[in-house]
PDB file of C-alpha atoms in Angstrom:
ATOM      1  CA  UNK A   1      21.477   3.139  -7.130  1.00 90.00           C
ATOM      2  CA  UNK A   2      18.753   3.590  -4.530  1.00 98.00           C
ATOM      3  CA  UNK A   3      18.153   7.111  -3.260  1.00 98.00           C
ATOM      4  CA  UNK A   4      15.348   8.653  -1.261  1.00 98.00           C
ATOM      5  CA  UNK A   5      14.115  11.173   1.289  1.00 98.00           C
ATOM      6  CA  UNK A   6      15.554   9.830   4.529  1.00 98.00           C
ATOM      7  CA  UNK A   7      14.303  10.575   8.023  1.00 97.00           C
ATOM      8  CA  UNK A   8      17.054  10.473  10.645  1.00 97.00           C
ATOM      9  CA  UNK A   9      15.038  11.393  13.736  1.00 97.00           C
ATOM     10  CA  UNK A  10      11.540  12.379  14.834  1.00 95.00           C
ATOM     11  CA  UNK A  11      12.058  15.950  13.582  1.00 95.00           C
ATOM     12  CA  UNK A  12      11.879  14.554  10.051  1.00 96.00           C
ATOM     13  CA  UNK A  13       8.078  14.731  10.304  1.00 96.00           C
ATOM     14  CA  UNK A  14       8.449  18.519  10.137  1.00 95.00           C
ATOM     15  CA  UNK A  15       9.965  18.294   6.683  1.00 92.00           C
ATOM     16  CA  UNK A  16      13.529  17.757   7.854  1.00 95.00           C
ATOM     17  CA  UNK A  17      14.213  14.919   5.451  1.00 97.00           C
ATOM     18  CA  UNK A  18      17.587  14.424   3.801  1.00 98.00           C
ATOM     19  CA  UNK A  19      18.023  13.217   0.234  1.00 98.00           C
ATOM     20  CA  UNK A  20      20.594  10.447   0.108  1.00 98.00           C
ATOM     21  CA  UNK A  21      21.630   6.914  -0.789  1.00 98.00           C
ATOM     22  CA  UNK A  22      20.398   3.853   1.068  1.00 98.00           C
ATOM     23  CA  UNK A  23      21.114   0.136   0.852  1.00 97.00           C
ATOM     24  CA  UNK A  24      18.019  -1.859  -0.176  1.00 97.00           C
ATOM     25  CA  UNK A  25      17.303  -5.357   1.071  1.00 96.00           C
ATOM     26  CA  UNK A  26      19.729  -7.952  -0.231  1.00 96.00           C
ATOM     27  CA  UNK A  27      18.630  -9.208  -3.621  1.00 98.00           C
ATOM     28  CA  UNK A  28      16.766 -12.523  -3.666  1.00 96.00           C
ATOM     29  CA  UNK A  29      15.542 -14.257  -6.792  1.00 97.00           C
ATOM     30  CA  UNK A  30      11.952 -13.865  -5.579  1.00 96.00           C
ATOM     31  CA  UNK A  31      12.367 -10.069  -5.762  1.00 97.00           C
ATOM     32  CA  UNK A  32      11.684  -7.385  -8.319  1.00 98.00           C
ATOM     33  CA  UNK A  33      13.105  -3.866  -8.543  1.00 98.00           C
ATOM     34  CA  UNK A  34      10.772  -0.981  -9.336  1.00 99.00           C
ATOM     35  CA  UNK A  35      11.683   2.481 -10.614  1.00 99.00           C
ATOM     36  CA  UNK A  36       9.208   4.655  -8.744  1.00 99.00           C
ATOM     37  CA  UNK A  37       7.133   7.269 -10.549  1.00 98.00           C
ATOM     38  CA  UNK A  38       4.446   8.011  -7.932  1.00 98.00           C
ATOM     39  CA  UNK A  39       3.910   7.538  -4.212  1.00 98.00           C
ATOM     40  CA  UNK A  40       0.942   8.608  -2.111  1.00 95.00           C
ATOM     41  CA  UNK A  41       1.064  10.102   1.370  1.00 92.00           C
ATOM     42  CA  UNK A  42      -0.648   8.414   4.313  1.00 91.00           C
ATOM     43  CA  UNK A  43      -1.033   9.487   7.940  1.00 92.00           C
ATOM     44  CA  UNK A  44       0.900   6.390   8.978  1.00 93.00           C
ATOM     45  CA  UNK A  45       3.917   7.826   7.140  1.00 96.00           C
ATOM     46  CA  UNK A  46       3.777  10.814   9.482  1.00 96.00           C
ATOM     47  CA  UNK A  47       3.308   8.636  12.568  1.00 96.00           C
ATOM     48  CA  UNK A  48       6.354   6.597  11.579  1.00 96.00           C
ATOM     49  CA  UNK A  49       8.529   9.635  10.901  1.00 96.00           C
ATOM     50  CA  UNK A  50       7.609  11.112  14.291  1.00 96.00           C
ATOM     51  CA  UNK A  51       7.890   7.817  16.228  1.00 95.00           C
ATOM     52  CA  UNK A  52       4.242   8.365  17.091  1.00 94.00           C
ATOM     53  CA  UNK A  53       3.390   4.671  17.421  1.00 93.00           C
ATOM     54  CA  UNK A  54       6.743   3.276  18.513  1.00 91.00           C
ATOM     55  CA  UNK A  55      10.392   4.285  18.372  1.00 94.00           C
ATOM     56  CA  UNK A  56      11.127   4.157  14.655  1.00 95.00           C
ATOM     57  CA  UNK A  57      14.359   2.454  13.532  1.00 95.00           C
ATOM     58  CA  UNK A  58      15.987   5.502  11.944  1.00 97.00           C
ATOM     59  CA  UNK A  59      17.208   6.077   9.301  1.00 97.00           C
ATOM     60  CA  UNK A  60      13.964   5.392   7.442  1.00 97.00           C
ATOM     61  CA  UNK A  61      12.300   6.097   4.114  1.00 98.00           C
ATOM     62  CA  UNK A  62       8.504   6.050   4.305  1.00 98.00           C
ATOM     63  CA  UNK A  63       5.786   5.768   1.649  1.00 97.00           C
ATOM     64  CA  UNK A  64       3.651   2.679   0.988  1.00 96.00           C
ATOM     65  CA  UNK A  65       1.401   3.729  -1.890  1.00 97.00           C
ATOM     66  CA  UNK A  66       3.973   3.016  -4.565  1.00 98.00           C
ATOM     67  CA  UNK A  67       3.601   2.984  -8.353  1.00 99.00           C
ATOM     68  CA  UNK A  68       6.377   2.532 -10.869  1.00 98.00           C
ATOM     69  CA  UNK A  69       7.915   0.449 -13.639  1.00 99.00           C
ATOM     70  CA  UNK A  70       9.625  -2.901 -13.177  1.00 99.00           C
ATOM     71  CA  UNK A  71      13.327  -2.691 -14.040  1.00 98.00           C
ATOM     72  CA  UNK A  72      14.572  -6.061 -12.744  1.00 98.00           C
ATOM     73  CA  UNK A  73      12.882  -9.430 -12.209  1.00 98.00           C
ATOM     74  CA  UNK A  74      14.215 -12.348 -10.180  1.00 97.00           C
ATOM     75  CA  UNK A  75      14.172 -15.832 -11.673  1.00 97.00           C
ATOM     76  CA  UNK A  76      11.767 -17.044  -8.951  1.00 95.00           C
ATOM     77  CA  UNK A  77       9.601 -13.934  -8.637  1.00 95.00           C
ATOM     78  CA  UNK A  78       5.869 -14.648  -8.329  1.00 93.00           C
ATOM     79  CA  UNK A  79       3.482 -12.614 -10.466  1.00 93.00           C
ATOM     80  CA  UNK A  80       4.689 -13.097 -14.043  1.00 94.00           C
ATOM     81  CA  UNK A  81       6.281  -9.652 -13.984  1.00 97.00           C
ATOM     82  CA  UNK A  82       8.244  -8.335 -16.937  1.00 97.00           C
ATOM     83  CA  UNK A  83      10.638  -5.431 -17.254  1.00 98.00           C
ATOM     84  CA  UNK A  84       8.584  -2.379 -18.183  1.00 98.00           C
ATOM     85  CA  UNK A  85       5.388  -3.493 -16.442  1.00 98.00           C
ATOM     86  CA  UNK A  86       3.612  -0.795 -14.439  1.00 98.00           C
ATOM     87  CA  UNK A  87       2.967  -2.071 -10.932  1.00 98.00           C
ATOM     88  CA  UNK A  88       1.835  -0.927  -7.512  1.00 98.00           C
ATOM     89  CA  UNK A  89       2.971  -1.879  -4.003  1.00 98.00           C
ATOM     90  CA  UNK A  90       1.006  -1.246  -0.815  1.00 96.00           C
ATOM     91  CA  UNK A  91       1.755  -1.483   2.890  1.00 94.00           C
ATOM     92  CA  UNK A  92       2.640  -5.206   2.851  1.00 93.00           C
ATOM     93  CA  UNK A  93       5.536  -6.792   0.996  1.00 92.00           C
ATOM     94  CA  UNK A  94       5.747 -10.319   2.385  1.00 93.00           C
ATOM     95  CA  UNK A  95       4.014 -13.113   4.305  1.00 94.00           C
ATOM     96  CA  UNK A  96       4.507 -16.721   5.380  1.00 94.00           C
ATOM     97  CA  UNK A  97       4.449 -18.007   1.791  1.00 91.00           C
ATOM     98  CA  UNK A  98       8.058 -16.883   1.374  1.00 88.00           C
ATOM     99  CA  UNK A  99       9.388 -18.926   4.286  1.00 88.00           C
ATOM    100  CA  UNK A 100       7.240 -22.063   4.572  1.00 87.00           C
ATOM    101  CA  UNK A 101       5.889 -24.686   2.178  1.00 85.00           C
ATOM    102  CA  UNK A 102       2.279 -24.546   3.367  1.00 91.00           C
ATOM    103  CA  UNK A 103       0.594 -21.126   3.681  1.00 93.00           C
ATOM    104  CA  UNK A 104      -1.342 -20.280   6.823  1.00 96.00           C
ATOM    105  CA  UNK A 105      -5.138 -20.206   6.844  1.00 95.00           C
ATOM    106  CA  UNK A 106      -5.176 -16.412   6.589  1.00 93.00           C
ATOM    107  CA  UNK A 107      -3.076 -16.432   3.435  1.00 94.00           C
ATOM    108  CA  UNK A 108      -5.195 -19.208   1.919  1.00 93.00           C
ATOM    109  CA  UNK A 109      -8.184 -16.896   2.439  1.00 90.00           C
ATOM    110  CA  UNK A 110      -6.255 -14.057   0.727  1.00 87.00           C
ATOM    111  CA  UNK A 111      -6.125 -12.093   3.975  1.00 89.00           C
ATOM    112  CA  UNK A 112      -2.357 -11.796   4.122  1.00 91.00           C
ATOM    113  CA  UNK A 113      -2.627  -8.703   6.306  1.00 89.00           C
ATOM    114  CA  UNK A 114      -3.605 -11.049   9.168  1.00 92.00           C
ATOM    115  CA  UNK A 115      -0.705 -13.436   8.541  1.00 95.00           C
ATOM    116  CA  UNK A 116       1.514 -13.715  11.624  1.00 95.00           C
ATOM    117  CA  UNK A 117       4.550 -13.574   9.339  1.00 95.00           C
ATOM    118  CA  UNK A 118       3.442 -10.615   7.225  1.00 94.00           C
ATOM    119  CA  UNK A 119       6.010  -7.890   6.675  1.00 94.00           C
ATOM    120  CA  UNK A 120       5.440  -4.147   6.308  1.00 94.00           C
ATOM    121  CA  UNK A 121       6.809  -2.314   3.300  1.00 95.00           C
ATOM    122  CA  UNK A 122       8.765  -0.185   5.747  1.00 95.00           C
ATOM    123  CA  UNK A 123      10.565  -0.329   8.100  1.00 93.00           C
ATOM    124  CA  UNK A 124      10.355  -4.113   7.819  1.00 86.00           C
ATOM    125  CA  UNK A 125      12.295  -6.119   8.646  1.00 94.00           C
ATOM    126  CA  UNK A 126      12.136  -8.501   5.710  1.00 94.00           C
ATOM    127  CA  UNK A 127      12.338 -12.226   6.365  1.00 93.00           C
ATOM    128  CA  UNK A 128      16.062 -12.122   5.597  1.00 93.00           C
ATOM    129  CA  UNK A 129      16.517  -9.603   8.417  1.00 94.00           C
ATOM    130  CA  UNK A 130      17.100  -6.556   6.226  1.00 96.00           C
ATOM    131  CA  UNK A 131      15.359  -3.230   6.742  1.00 96.00           C
ATOM    132  CA  UNK A 132      12.428  -2.266   4.535  1.00 96.00           C
ATOM    133  CA  UNK A 133      12.542   1.039   2.650  1.00 98.00           C
ATOM    134  CA  UNK A 134       9.486   2.916   1.424  1.00 97.00           C
ATOM    135  CA  UNK A 135       8.438   4.734  -1.699  1.00 98.00           C
ATOM    136  CA  UNK A 136       9.710   8.293  -1.241  1.00 98.00           C
ATOM    137  CA  UNK A 137      12.647   7.134  -3.282  1.00 98.00           C
ATOM    138  CA  UNK A 138      13.945   6.452  -6.758  1.00 99.00           C
ATOM    139  CA  UNK A 139      13.532   2.679  -6.526  1.00 99.00           C
ATOM    140  CA  UNK A 140      11.874  -0.021  -4.434  1.00 98.00           C
ATOM    141  CA  UNK A 141      12.811  -3.678  -4.006  1.00 98.00           C
ATOM    142  CA  UNK A 142      10.324  -6.265  -2.765  1.00 96.00           C
ATOM    143  CA  UNK A 143       9.093  -9.818  -3.381  1.00 95.00           C
ATOM    144  CA  UNK A 144       7.199  -9.968  -6.666  1.00 96.00           C
ATOM    145  CA  UNK A 145       4.211 -11.597  -4.958  1.00 94.00           C
ATOM    146  CA  UNK A 146       3.200  -8.259  -3.442  1.00 94.00           C
ATOM    147  CA  UNK A 147       3.479  -6.096  -6.566  1.00 97.00           C
ATOM    148  CA  UNK A 148       0.289  -5.744  -8.589  1.00 94.00           C
ATOM    149  CA  UNK A 149      -0.009  -4.943 -12.271  1.00 97.00           C
ATOM    150  CA  UNK A 150      -1.984  -1.764 -12.918  1.00 97.00           C
ATOM    151  CA  UNK A 151      -4.496  -1.684 -15.797  1.00 96.00           C
ATOM    152  CA  UNK A 152      -3.791   0.837 -18.543  1.00 95.00           C
ATOM    153  CA  UNK A 153      -7.096   2.592 -17.859  1.00 96.00           C
ATOM    154  CA  UNK A 154      -5.979   3.725 -14.390  1.00 96.00           C
ATOM    155  CA  UNK A 155      -3.763   6.799 -14.089  1.00 97.00           C
ATOM    156  CA  UNK A 156      -0.629   6.254 -11.986  1.00 97.00           C
ATOM    157  CA  UNK A 157      -1.393   9.151  -9.644  1.00 96.00           C
ATOM    158  CA  UNK A 158      -4.833   7.708  -8.946  1.00 94.00           C
ATOM    159  CA  UNK A 159      -3.514   4.161  -8.673  1.00 96.00           C
ATOM    160  CA  UNK A 160      -1.048   5.104  -5.934  1.00 97.00           C
ATOM    161  CA  UNK A 161      -3.688   5.814  -3.292  1.00 94.00           C
ATOM    162  CA  UNK A 162      -5.525   2.615  -4.216  1.00 94.00           C
ATOM    163  CA  UNK A 163      -2.552   0.726  -2.769  1.00 95.00           C
ATOM    164  CA  UNK A 164      -3.548   1.655   0.797  1.00 94.00           C
ATOM    165  CA  UNK A 165      -6.631   3.847   1.119  1.00 93.00           C
ATOM    166  CA  UNK A 166      -8.368   2.032  -1.719  1.00 94.00           C
ATOM    167  CA  UNK A 167      -7.633  -1.505  -0.564  1.00 93.00           C
ATOM    168  CA  UNK A 168      -8.523  -0.581   3.031  1.00 93.00           C
ATOM    169  CA  UNK A 169     -12.078   0.080   1.856  1.00 95.00           C
ATOM    170  CA  UNK A 170     -12.253  -2.538  -0.898  1.00 94.00           C
ATOM    171  CA  UNK A 171     -11.228  -5.476   1.312  1.00 92.00           C
ATOM    172  CA  UNK A 172     -14.160  -5.371   3.790  1.00 93.00           C
ATOM    173  CA  UNK A 173     -16.648  -4.664   1.008  1.00 96.00           C
ATOM    174  CA  UNK A 174     -15.360  -7.642  -0.969  1.00 94.00           C
ATOM    175  CA  UNK A 175     -15.159  -9.855   2.128  1.00 91.00           C
ATOM    176  CA  UNK A 176     -18.807  -9.118   2.916  1.00 93.00           C
ATOM    177  CA  UNK A 177     -19.951  -9.738  -0.664  1.00 95.00           C
ATOM    178  CA  UNK A 178     -21.288  -6.243  -1.226  1.00 96.00           C
ATOM    179  CA  UNK A 179     -23.444  -6.063  -4.320  1.00 95.00           C
ATOM    180  CA  UNK A 180     -27.050  -6.153  -5.412  1.00 95.00           C
ATOM    181  CA  UNK A 181     -29.454  -6.502  -2.498  1.00 95.00           C
ATOM    182  CA  UNK A 182     -27.063  -4.971   0.026  1.00 95.00           C
ATOM    183  CA  UNK A 183     -27.075  -1.607   1.793  1.00 96.00           C
ATOM    184  CA  UNK A 184     -23.828  -0.030   2.995  1.00 96.00           C
ATOM    185  CA  UNK A 185     -23.140   2.698   5.531  1.00 96.00           C
ATOM    186  CA  UNK A 186     -19.870   4.626   5.277  1.00 95.00           C
ATOM    187  CA  UNK A 187     -18.954   6.461   8.486  1.00 95.00           C
ATOM    188  CA  UNK A 188     -16.698   9.448   7.874  1.00 93.00           C
ATOM    189  CA  UNK A 189     -16.271  11.003   4.428  1.00 92.00           C
ATOM    190  CA  UNK A 190     -12.555  11.626   4.461  1.00 89.00           C
ATOM    191  CA  UNK A 191      -9.788  10.022   2.435  1.00 87.00           C
ATOM    192  CA  UNK A 192     -11.048   6.501   3.102  1.00 93.00           C
ATOM    193  CA  UNK A 193     -14.734   7.370   3.130  1.00 94.00           C
ATOM    194  CA  UNK A 194     -14.601   8.811  -0.381  1.00 94.00           C
ATOM    195  CA  UNK A 195     -13.284   5.494  -1.652  1.00 95.00           C
ATOM    196  CA  UNK A 196     -15.854   3.612   0.415  1.00 96.00           C
ATOM    197  CA  UNK A 197     -18.761   5.398  -1.264  1.00 96.00           C
ATOM    198  CA  UNK A 198     -17.286   5.052  -4.747  1.00 95.00           C
ATOM    199  CA  UNK A 199     -16.432   1.373  -4.355  1.00 96.00           C
ATOM    200  CA  UNK A 200     -19.707   0.348  -2.720  1.00 97.00           C
ATOM    201  CA  UNK A 201     -21.596   2.046  -5.537  1.00 96.00           C
ATOM    202  CA  UNK A 202     -19.384   0.482  -8.208  1.00 95.00           C
ATOM    203  CA  UNK A 203     -19.850  -2.975  -6.658  1.00 96.00           C
ATOM    204  CA  UNK A 204     -23.606  -2.662  -7.099  1.00 96.00           C
ATOM    205  CA  UNK A 205     -24.902  -1.934  -3.602  1.00 96.00           C
ATOM    206  CA  UNK A 206     -28.574  -0.951  -3.708  1.00 95.00           C
ATOM    207  CA  UNK A 207     -28.104   1.815  -1.177  1.00 96.00           C
ATOM    208  CA  UNK A 208     -24.998   3.644   0.028  1.00 96.00           C
ATOM    209  CA  UNK A 209     -25.458   5.887   3.057  1.00 96.00           C
ATOM    210  CA  UNK A 210     -22.748   8.432   3.866  1.00 95.00           C
ATOM    211  CA  UNK A 211     -22.508   9.418   7.539  1.00 95.00           C
ATOM    212  CA  UNK A 212     -20.609  12.559   8.512  1.00 93.00           C
ATOM    213  CA  UNK A 213     -20.606  15.169  11.255  1.00 91.00           C
ATOM    214  CA  UNK A 214     -19.931  17.840   8.645  1.00 87.00           C
ATOM    215  CA  UNK A 215     -22.863  19.075   6.595  1.00 87.00           C
ATOM    216  CA  UNK A 216     -20.317  20.423   4.124  1.00 87.00           C
ATOM    217  CA  UNK A 217     -19.653  16.816   3.039  1.00 89.00           C
ATOM    218  CA  UNK A 218     -23.260  16.252   1.988  1.00 91.00           C
ATOM    219  CA  UNK A 219     -23.120  17.491  -1.591  1.00 90.00           C
ATOM    220  CA  UNK A 220     -19.821  15.767  -2.269  1.00 91.00           C
ATOM    221  CA  UNK A 221     -21.049  12.455  -0.855  1.00 92.00           C
ATOM    222  CA  UNK A 222     -24.163  12.636  -3.014  1.00 93.00           C
ATOM    223  CA  UNK A 223     -22.044  13.394  -6.063  1.00 92.00           C
ATOM    224  CA  UNK A 224     -19.936  10.305  -5.319  1.00 91.00           C
ATOM    225  CA  UNK A 225     -23.025   8.107  -5.366  1.00 90.00           C
ATOM    226  CA  UNK A 226     -24.420   8.076  -1.822  1.00 92.00           C
TER     227      UNK A 226
END
């Protein structure tokens, strides 16, 4: 049974969400089901609830920084998932590799977010035409390819925000081979900027410079490793 906090119109952004049942995407053997334990909050959740970017296809359940335990695994699911595994799901849940034999160049380069056939966690639609439902819910269903096992050393509450804010900063640092001999500038020390400083430092950058309009961020940025 899938239940969640459902937004029925743009007023839902003001907290007018309704707890109720919803019908997940039709089961495919490439899917897994996750019992959700944690889900982060992102500004894009608010934009979607309010139809701030486009007219949202209500009813919707938002949330794309999902962490939980696997409770069902399809016979063709990618990722070697097992029931009981702790996994995370971010803002993408599918790409061209589900619908064509040869992946596109973007997916070969592990930049699935640029794939022309990528699919958002919500509101979708999935490749089978069904709506996507987010993580402010009891359960989430998605292709196993886009669920990532979480190491035991990482707390679930901390892991949730890595699924969007964390990967948003990690991807460009990794793509540009940040490490010894490199200097990095992080503009804006907010939710993403904090991760940027931490990750650049952890990846071995010689110098990490935090840039902010607020002097109040100085001490915190230095404490993070800038």
